[in-house]
CSV table of C-alpha atoms in Angstrom, one decimal:
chain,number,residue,atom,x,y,z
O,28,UNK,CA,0.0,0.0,0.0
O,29,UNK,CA,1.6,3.6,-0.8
O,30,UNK,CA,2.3,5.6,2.0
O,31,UNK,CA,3.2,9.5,2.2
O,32,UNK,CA,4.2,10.4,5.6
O,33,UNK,CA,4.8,14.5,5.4
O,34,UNK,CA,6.8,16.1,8.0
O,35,UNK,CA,5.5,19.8,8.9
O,36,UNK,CA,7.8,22.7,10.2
O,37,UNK,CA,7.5,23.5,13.5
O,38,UNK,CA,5.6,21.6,16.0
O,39,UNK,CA,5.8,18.2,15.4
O,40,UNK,CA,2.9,17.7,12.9
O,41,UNK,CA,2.2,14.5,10.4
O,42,UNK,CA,-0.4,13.9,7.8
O,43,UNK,CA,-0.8,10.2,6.4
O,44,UNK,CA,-2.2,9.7,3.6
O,45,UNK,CA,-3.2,6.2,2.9
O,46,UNK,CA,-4.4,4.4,-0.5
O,47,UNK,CA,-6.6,3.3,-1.9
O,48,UNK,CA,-9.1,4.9,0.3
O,49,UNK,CA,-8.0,8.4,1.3
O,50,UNK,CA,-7.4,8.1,5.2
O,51,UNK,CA,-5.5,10.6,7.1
O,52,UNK,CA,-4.1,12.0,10.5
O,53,UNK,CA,-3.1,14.8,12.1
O,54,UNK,CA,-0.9,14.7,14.6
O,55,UNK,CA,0.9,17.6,17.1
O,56,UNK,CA,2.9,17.3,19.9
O,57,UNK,CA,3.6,21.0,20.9
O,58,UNK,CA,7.4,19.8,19.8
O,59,UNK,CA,10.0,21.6,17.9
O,60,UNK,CA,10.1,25.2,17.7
O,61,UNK,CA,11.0,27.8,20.2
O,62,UNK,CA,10.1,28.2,24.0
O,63,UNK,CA,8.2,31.4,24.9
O,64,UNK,CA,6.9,31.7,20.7
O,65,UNK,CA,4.1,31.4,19.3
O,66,UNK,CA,3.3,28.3,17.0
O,67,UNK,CA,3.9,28.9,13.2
O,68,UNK,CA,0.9,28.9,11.5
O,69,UNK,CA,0.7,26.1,8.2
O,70,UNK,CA,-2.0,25.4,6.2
O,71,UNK,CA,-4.9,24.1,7.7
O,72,UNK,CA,-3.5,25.2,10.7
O,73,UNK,CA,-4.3,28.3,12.9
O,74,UNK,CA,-3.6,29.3,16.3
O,75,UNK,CA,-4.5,32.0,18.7
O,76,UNK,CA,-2.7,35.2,18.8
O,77,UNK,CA,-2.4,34.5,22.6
O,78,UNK,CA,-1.0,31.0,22.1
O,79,UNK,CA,2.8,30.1,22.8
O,80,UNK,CA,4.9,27.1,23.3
O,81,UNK,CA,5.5,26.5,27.4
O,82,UNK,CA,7.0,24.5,29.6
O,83,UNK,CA,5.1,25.3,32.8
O,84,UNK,CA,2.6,22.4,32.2
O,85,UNK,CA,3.7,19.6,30.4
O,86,UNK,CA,2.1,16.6,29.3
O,87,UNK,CA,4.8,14.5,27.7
O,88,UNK,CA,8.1,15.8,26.1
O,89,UNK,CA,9.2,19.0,26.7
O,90,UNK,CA,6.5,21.4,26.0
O,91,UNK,CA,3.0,22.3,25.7
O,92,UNK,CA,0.7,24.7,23.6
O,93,UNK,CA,-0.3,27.2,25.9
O,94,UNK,CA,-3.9,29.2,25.5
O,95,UNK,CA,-4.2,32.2,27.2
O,96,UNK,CA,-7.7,35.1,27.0
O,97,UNK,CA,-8.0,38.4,28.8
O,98,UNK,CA,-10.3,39.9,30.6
O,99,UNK,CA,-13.1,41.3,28.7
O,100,UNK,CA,-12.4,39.2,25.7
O,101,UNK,CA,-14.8,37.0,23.4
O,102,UNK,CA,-11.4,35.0,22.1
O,103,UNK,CA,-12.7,35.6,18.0
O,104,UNK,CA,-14.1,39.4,18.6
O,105,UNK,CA,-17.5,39.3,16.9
O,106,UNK,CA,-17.4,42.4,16.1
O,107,UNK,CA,-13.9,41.2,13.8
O,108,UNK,CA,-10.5,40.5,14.3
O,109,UNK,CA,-8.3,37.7,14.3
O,110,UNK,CA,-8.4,34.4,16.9
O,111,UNK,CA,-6.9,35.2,20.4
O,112,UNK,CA,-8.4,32.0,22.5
O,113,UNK,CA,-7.5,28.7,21.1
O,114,UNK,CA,-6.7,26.9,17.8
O,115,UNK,CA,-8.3,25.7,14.5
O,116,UNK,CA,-6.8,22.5,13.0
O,117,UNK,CA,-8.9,22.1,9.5
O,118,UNK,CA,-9.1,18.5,8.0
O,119,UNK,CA,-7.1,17.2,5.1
O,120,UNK,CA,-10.6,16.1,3.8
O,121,UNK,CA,-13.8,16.6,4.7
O,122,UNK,CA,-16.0,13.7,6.8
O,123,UNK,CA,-18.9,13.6,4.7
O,124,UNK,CA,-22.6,12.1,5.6
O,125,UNK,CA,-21.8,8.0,6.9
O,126,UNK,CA,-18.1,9.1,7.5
O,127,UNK,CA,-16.2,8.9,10.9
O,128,UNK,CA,-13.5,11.2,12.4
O,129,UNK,CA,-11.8,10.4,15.7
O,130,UNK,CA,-10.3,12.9,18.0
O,131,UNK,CA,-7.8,12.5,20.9
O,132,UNK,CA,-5.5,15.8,23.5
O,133,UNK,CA,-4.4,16.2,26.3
O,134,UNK,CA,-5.3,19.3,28.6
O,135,UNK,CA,-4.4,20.9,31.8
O,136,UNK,CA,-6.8,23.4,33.7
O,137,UNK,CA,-4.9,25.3,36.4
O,138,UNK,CA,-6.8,26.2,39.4
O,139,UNK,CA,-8.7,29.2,40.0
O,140,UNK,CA,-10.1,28.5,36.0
O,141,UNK,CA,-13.4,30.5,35.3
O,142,UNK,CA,-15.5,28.2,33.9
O,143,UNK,CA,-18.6,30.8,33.1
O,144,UNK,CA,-20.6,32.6,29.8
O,145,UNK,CA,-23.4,34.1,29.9
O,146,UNK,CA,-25.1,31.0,28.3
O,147,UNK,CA,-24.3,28.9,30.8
O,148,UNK,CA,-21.7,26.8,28.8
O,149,UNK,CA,-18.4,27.1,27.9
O,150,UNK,CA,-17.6,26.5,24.0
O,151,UNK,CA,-14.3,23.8,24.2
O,152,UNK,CA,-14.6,20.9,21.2
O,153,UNK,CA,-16.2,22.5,18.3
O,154,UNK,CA,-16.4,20.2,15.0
O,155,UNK,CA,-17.2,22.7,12.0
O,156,UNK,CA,-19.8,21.6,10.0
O,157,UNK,CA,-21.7,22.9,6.8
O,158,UNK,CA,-23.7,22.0,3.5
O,159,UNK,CA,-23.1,22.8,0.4
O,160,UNK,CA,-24.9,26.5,1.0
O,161,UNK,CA,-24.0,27.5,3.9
O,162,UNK,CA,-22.5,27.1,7.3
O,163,UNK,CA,-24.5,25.0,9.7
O,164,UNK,CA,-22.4,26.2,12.7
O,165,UNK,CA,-20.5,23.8,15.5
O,166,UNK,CA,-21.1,20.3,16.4
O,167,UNK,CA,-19.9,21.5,20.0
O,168,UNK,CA,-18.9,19.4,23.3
O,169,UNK,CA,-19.1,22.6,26.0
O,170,UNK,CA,-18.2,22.8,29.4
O,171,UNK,CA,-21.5,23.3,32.0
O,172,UNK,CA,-21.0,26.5,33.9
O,173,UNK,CA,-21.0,24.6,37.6
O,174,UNK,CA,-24.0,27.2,38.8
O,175,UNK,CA,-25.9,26.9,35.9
O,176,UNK,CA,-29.0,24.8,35.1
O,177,UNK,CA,-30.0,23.9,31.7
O,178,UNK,CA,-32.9,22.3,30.1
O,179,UNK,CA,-32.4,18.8,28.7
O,180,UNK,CA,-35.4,17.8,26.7
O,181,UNK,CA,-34.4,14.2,27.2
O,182,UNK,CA,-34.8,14.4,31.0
O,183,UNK,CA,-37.6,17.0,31.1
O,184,UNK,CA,-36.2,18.6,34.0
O,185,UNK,CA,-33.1,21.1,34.7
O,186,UNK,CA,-29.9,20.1,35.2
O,187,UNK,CA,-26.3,21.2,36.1
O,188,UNK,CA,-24.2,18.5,33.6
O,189,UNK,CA,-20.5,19.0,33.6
O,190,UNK,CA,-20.8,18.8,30.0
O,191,UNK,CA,-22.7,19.7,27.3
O,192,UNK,CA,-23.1,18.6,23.8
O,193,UNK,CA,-24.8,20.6,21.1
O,194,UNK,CA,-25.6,20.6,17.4
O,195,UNK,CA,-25.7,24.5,16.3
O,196,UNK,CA,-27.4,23.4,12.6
O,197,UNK,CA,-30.5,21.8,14.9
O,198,UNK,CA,-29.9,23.7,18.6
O,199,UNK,CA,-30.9,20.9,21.5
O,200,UNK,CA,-29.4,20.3,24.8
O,201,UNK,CA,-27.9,17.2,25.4
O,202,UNK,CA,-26.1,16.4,28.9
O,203,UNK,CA,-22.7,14.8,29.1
O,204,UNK,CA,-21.2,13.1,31.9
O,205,UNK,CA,-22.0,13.5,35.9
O,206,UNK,CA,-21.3,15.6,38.6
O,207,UNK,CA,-18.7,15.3,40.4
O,208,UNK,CA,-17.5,11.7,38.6
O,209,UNK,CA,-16.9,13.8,35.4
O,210,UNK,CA,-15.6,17.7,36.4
O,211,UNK,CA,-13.4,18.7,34.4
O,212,UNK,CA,-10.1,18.1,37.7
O,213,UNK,CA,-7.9,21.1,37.8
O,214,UNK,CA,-4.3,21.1,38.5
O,215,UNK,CA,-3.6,17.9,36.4
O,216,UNK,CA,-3.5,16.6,32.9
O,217,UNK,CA,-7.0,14.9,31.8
O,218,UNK,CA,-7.5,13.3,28.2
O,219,UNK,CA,-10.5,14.3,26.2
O,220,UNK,CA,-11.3,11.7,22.9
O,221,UNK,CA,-14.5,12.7,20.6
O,222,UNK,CA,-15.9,10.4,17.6
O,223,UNK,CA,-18.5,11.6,15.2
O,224,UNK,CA,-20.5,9.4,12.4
O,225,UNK,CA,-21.9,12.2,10.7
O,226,UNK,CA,-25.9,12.0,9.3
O,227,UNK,CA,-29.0,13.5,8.9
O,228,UNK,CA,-30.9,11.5,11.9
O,229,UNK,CA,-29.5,9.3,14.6
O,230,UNK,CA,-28.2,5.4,14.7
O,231,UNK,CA,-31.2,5.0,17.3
O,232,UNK,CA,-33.8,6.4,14.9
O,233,UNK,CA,-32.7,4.2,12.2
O,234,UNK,CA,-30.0,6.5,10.6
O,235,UNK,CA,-25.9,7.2,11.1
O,236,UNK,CA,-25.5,9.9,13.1
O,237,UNK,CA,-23.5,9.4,16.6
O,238,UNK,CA,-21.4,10.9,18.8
O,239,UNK,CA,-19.4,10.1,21.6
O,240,UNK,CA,-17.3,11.5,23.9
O,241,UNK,CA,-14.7,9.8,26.2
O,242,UNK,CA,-13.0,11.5,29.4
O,243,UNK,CA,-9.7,9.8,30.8
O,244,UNK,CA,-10.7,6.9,28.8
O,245,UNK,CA,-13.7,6.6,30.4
O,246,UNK,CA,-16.9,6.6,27.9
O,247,UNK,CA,-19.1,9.8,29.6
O,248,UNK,CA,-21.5,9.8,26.7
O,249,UNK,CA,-22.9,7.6,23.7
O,250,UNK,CA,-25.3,9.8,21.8
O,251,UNK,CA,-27.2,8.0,19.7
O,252,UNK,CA,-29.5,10.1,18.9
O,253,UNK,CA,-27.2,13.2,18.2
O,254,UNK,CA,-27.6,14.3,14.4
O,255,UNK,CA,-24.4,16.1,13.1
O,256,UNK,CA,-26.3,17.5,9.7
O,257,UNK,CA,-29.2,19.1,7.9
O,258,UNK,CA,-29.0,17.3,4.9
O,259,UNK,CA,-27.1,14.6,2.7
O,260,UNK,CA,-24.6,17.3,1.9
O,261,UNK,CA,-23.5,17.6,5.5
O,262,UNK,CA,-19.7,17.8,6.5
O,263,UNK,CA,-17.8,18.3,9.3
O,264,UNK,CA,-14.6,20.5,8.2
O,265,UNK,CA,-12.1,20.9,11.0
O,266,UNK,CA,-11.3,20.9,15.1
O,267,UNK,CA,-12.1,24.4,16.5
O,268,UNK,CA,-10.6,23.9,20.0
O,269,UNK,CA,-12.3,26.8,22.8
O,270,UNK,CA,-12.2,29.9,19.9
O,271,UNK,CA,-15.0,31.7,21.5
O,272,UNK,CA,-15.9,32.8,24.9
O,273,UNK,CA,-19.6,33.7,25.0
O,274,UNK,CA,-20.2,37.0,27.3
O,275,UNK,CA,-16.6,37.5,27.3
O,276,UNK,CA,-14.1,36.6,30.2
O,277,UNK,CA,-14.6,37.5,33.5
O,278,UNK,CA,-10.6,37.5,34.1
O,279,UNK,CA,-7.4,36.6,32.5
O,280,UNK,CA,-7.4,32.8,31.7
O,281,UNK,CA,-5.3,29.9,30.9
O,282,UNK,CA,-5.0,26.5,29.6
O,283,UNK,CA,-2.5,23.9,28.0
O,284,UNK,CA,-2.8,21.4,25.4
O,285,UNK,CA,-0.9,18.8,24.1
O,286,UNK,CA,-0.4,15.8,22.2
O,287,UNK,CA,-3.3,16.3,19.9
O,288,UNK,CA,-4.4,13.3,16.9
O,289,UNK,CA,-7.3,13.7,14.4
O,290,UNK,CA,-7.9,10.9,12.2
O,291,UNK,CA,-10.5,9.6,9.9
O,292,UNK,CA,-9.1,5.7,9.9
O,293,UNK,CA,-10.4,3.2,12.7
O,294,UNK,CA,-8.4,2.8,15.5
O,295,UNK,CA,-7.0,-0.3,16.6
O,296,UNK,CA,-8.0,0.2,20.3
O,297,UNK,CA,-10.9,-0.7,21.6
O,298,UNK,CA,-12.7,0.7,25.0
O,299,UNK,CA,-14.4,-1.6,27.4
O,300,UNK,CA,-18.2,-1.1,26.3
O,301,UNK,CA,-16.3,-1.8,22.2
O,302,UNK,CA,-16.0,0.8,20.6
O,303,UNK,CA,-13.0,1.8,18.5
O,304,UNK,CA,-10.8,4.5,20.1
O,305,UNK,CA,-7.7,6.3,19.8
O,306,UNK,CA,-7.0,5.7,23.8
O,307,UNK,CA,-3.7,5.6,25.3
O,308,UNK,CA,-2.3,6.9,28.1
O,309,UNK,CA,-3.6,8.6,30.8
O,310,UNK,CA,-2.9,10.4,33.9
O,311,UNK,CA,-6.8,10.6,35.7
O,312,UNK,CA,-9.4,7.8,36.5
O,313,UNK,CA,-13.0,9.2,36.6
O,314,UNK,CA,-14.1,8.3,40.4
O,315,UNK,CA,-17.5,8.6,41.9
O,316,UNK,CA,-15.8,11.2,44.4
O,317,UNK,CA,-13.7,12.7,42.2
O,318,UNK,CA,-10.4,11.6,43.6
O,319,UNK,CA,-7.3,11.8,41.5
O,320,UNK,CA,-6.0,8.4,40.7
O,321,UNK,CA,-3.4,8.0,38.5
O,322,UNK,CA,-3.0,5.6,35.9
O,323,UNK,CA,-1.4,4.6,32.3
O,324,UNK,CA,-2.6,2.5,29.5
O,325,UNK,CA,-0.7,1.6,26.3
O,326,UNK,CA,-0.4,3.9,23.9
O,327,UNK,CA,-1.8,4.0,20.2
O,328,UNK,CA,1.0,2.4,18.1
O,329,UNK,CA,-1.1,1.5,15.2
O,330,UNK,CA,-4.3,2.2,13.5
O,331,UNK,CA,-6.4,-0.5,12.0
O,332,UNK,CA,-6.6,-1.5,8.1
């Protein structure tokens, strides 16, 4: 089978392109260019003006990407003006309707993070989507503000989830994960992992469409009945990782991120409800009391054929 492996400048960054079938990964470590700068842009590729390469938090290796927002910031000023809060990684090729894409990082929350918008959620994994007319918005995982309660028209009732996930093409509330077991734990490295089949109507009402969402390994959500698009010309088009901060930050914030892989080929892992995964190591078990245990699992060496 032909195999292109294409080594980026700057942070360590891969694409694969396999054949016959077109699969693909991103891959990037935080790895190779200059302490204290900012990462190089490359196509498909954008970070934050605010970003820069740290070693104050580090996940593995010797740095981290680093996310910083000020107070009184939206992170991508509506009003224009370029990205301050995050990064965009775009995909080498879109995931149409009955495609897949897997996602995998690392990040640390220090304490003291302001987890609060004025919408009650956080904006943190964004999947862009569209159709062939128009931007249908985010497929978005958000973080729940902790005082906040939110409808979930699956539970008829309010609730304060620690996550949220949201379609903005078809806007409904769905609630990820549990309080405490699932917080997002600051002052240590946590794994987030995100898989998408993208369709016009879920797997449980007879279509594609599914989502689900993995925390330290640990599945904290399996939506079934989570569509990802409007109509058969649906795609999701890249990672948009925090980028905006609804109502604007209440003070200066910070984050880190690292070891970040996209791909669109089946991993060889498999969790313990079955699922194909990226998975690997790990540094956080989710507990019922929200203790910090830590723990490692093998990494990803391959991805399956």
């Amino acid at each position: 089978m032909d195999k292109r492996l294409v080594v980026m400048l700057g942070a360590t960054f891969t694409m694969m392109l396999a054949g016959p079938v077109f699969g693909w990964h991103i891959a990037n470590d935080c790895e190779g260019e200059t302490l204290g700068g900012r990462p190089a842009d490359i196509e498909g590729v954008f970070w934050g003006a605010e970003t820069t390469l740290s070693n104050e938090q580090v996940s593995t290796g010797a740095q981290s990407c680093k996310f910083e927002i000020a107070a009184g910031s939206e992170g991508w000023p509506s009003e224009g003006g370029p990205l301050e809060w995050g990064a965009i990684f775009s995909f080498l090729e879109d995931v149409n309707v009955g495609q897949e894409v897997w996602l995998r990082f690392d990040l640390f929350i220090p304490a003291g993070f302001d987890i609060w918008t004025n919408t009650g959620m956080l904006k943190f994994i964004r999947l862009g989507t569209r159709i062939d007319t128009r931007s249908t918005g985010a497929m978005d995982i958000l973080m729940g503000v902790p005082s906040a309660s939110l409808w979930s028209a699956d539970l008829e009732r309010d609730v304060k989830p620690p996550f949220v996930a949201s379609f903005e093409g078809a806007p409904k509330l769905k609630m990820v994960g549990s309080r405490p077991r699932n917080d997002v734990k600051t002052g240590v490295w946590e794994t987030y992992e995100v898989y998408a089949k993208i369709g016009v109507s879920g797997e449980a009402d007879g279509g594609q469409s599914i989502v689900r969402v993995w925390k330290n390994n640990t599945l904290i959500a399996n939506l079934a009945n989570q569509i990802t698009a409007v109509d058969e010309t649906g795609r999701m088009t890249g990672l948009y990782l925090f980028t905006y901060w609804n109502g604007t930050a209440r003070s200066d914030q910070h984050a880190y991120m690292d070891n970040l892989f996209i791909t669109n080929e089946k991993p060889a892992n498999i969790d313990e409800n079955g699922n194909a995964f990226i998975g690997g190591e790990t540094y956080v078990k989710e507990s019922q009391n929200s203790q910090i245990s830590v723990i490692t699992a093998p990494k990803m060496t391959q991805l399956a054929k």
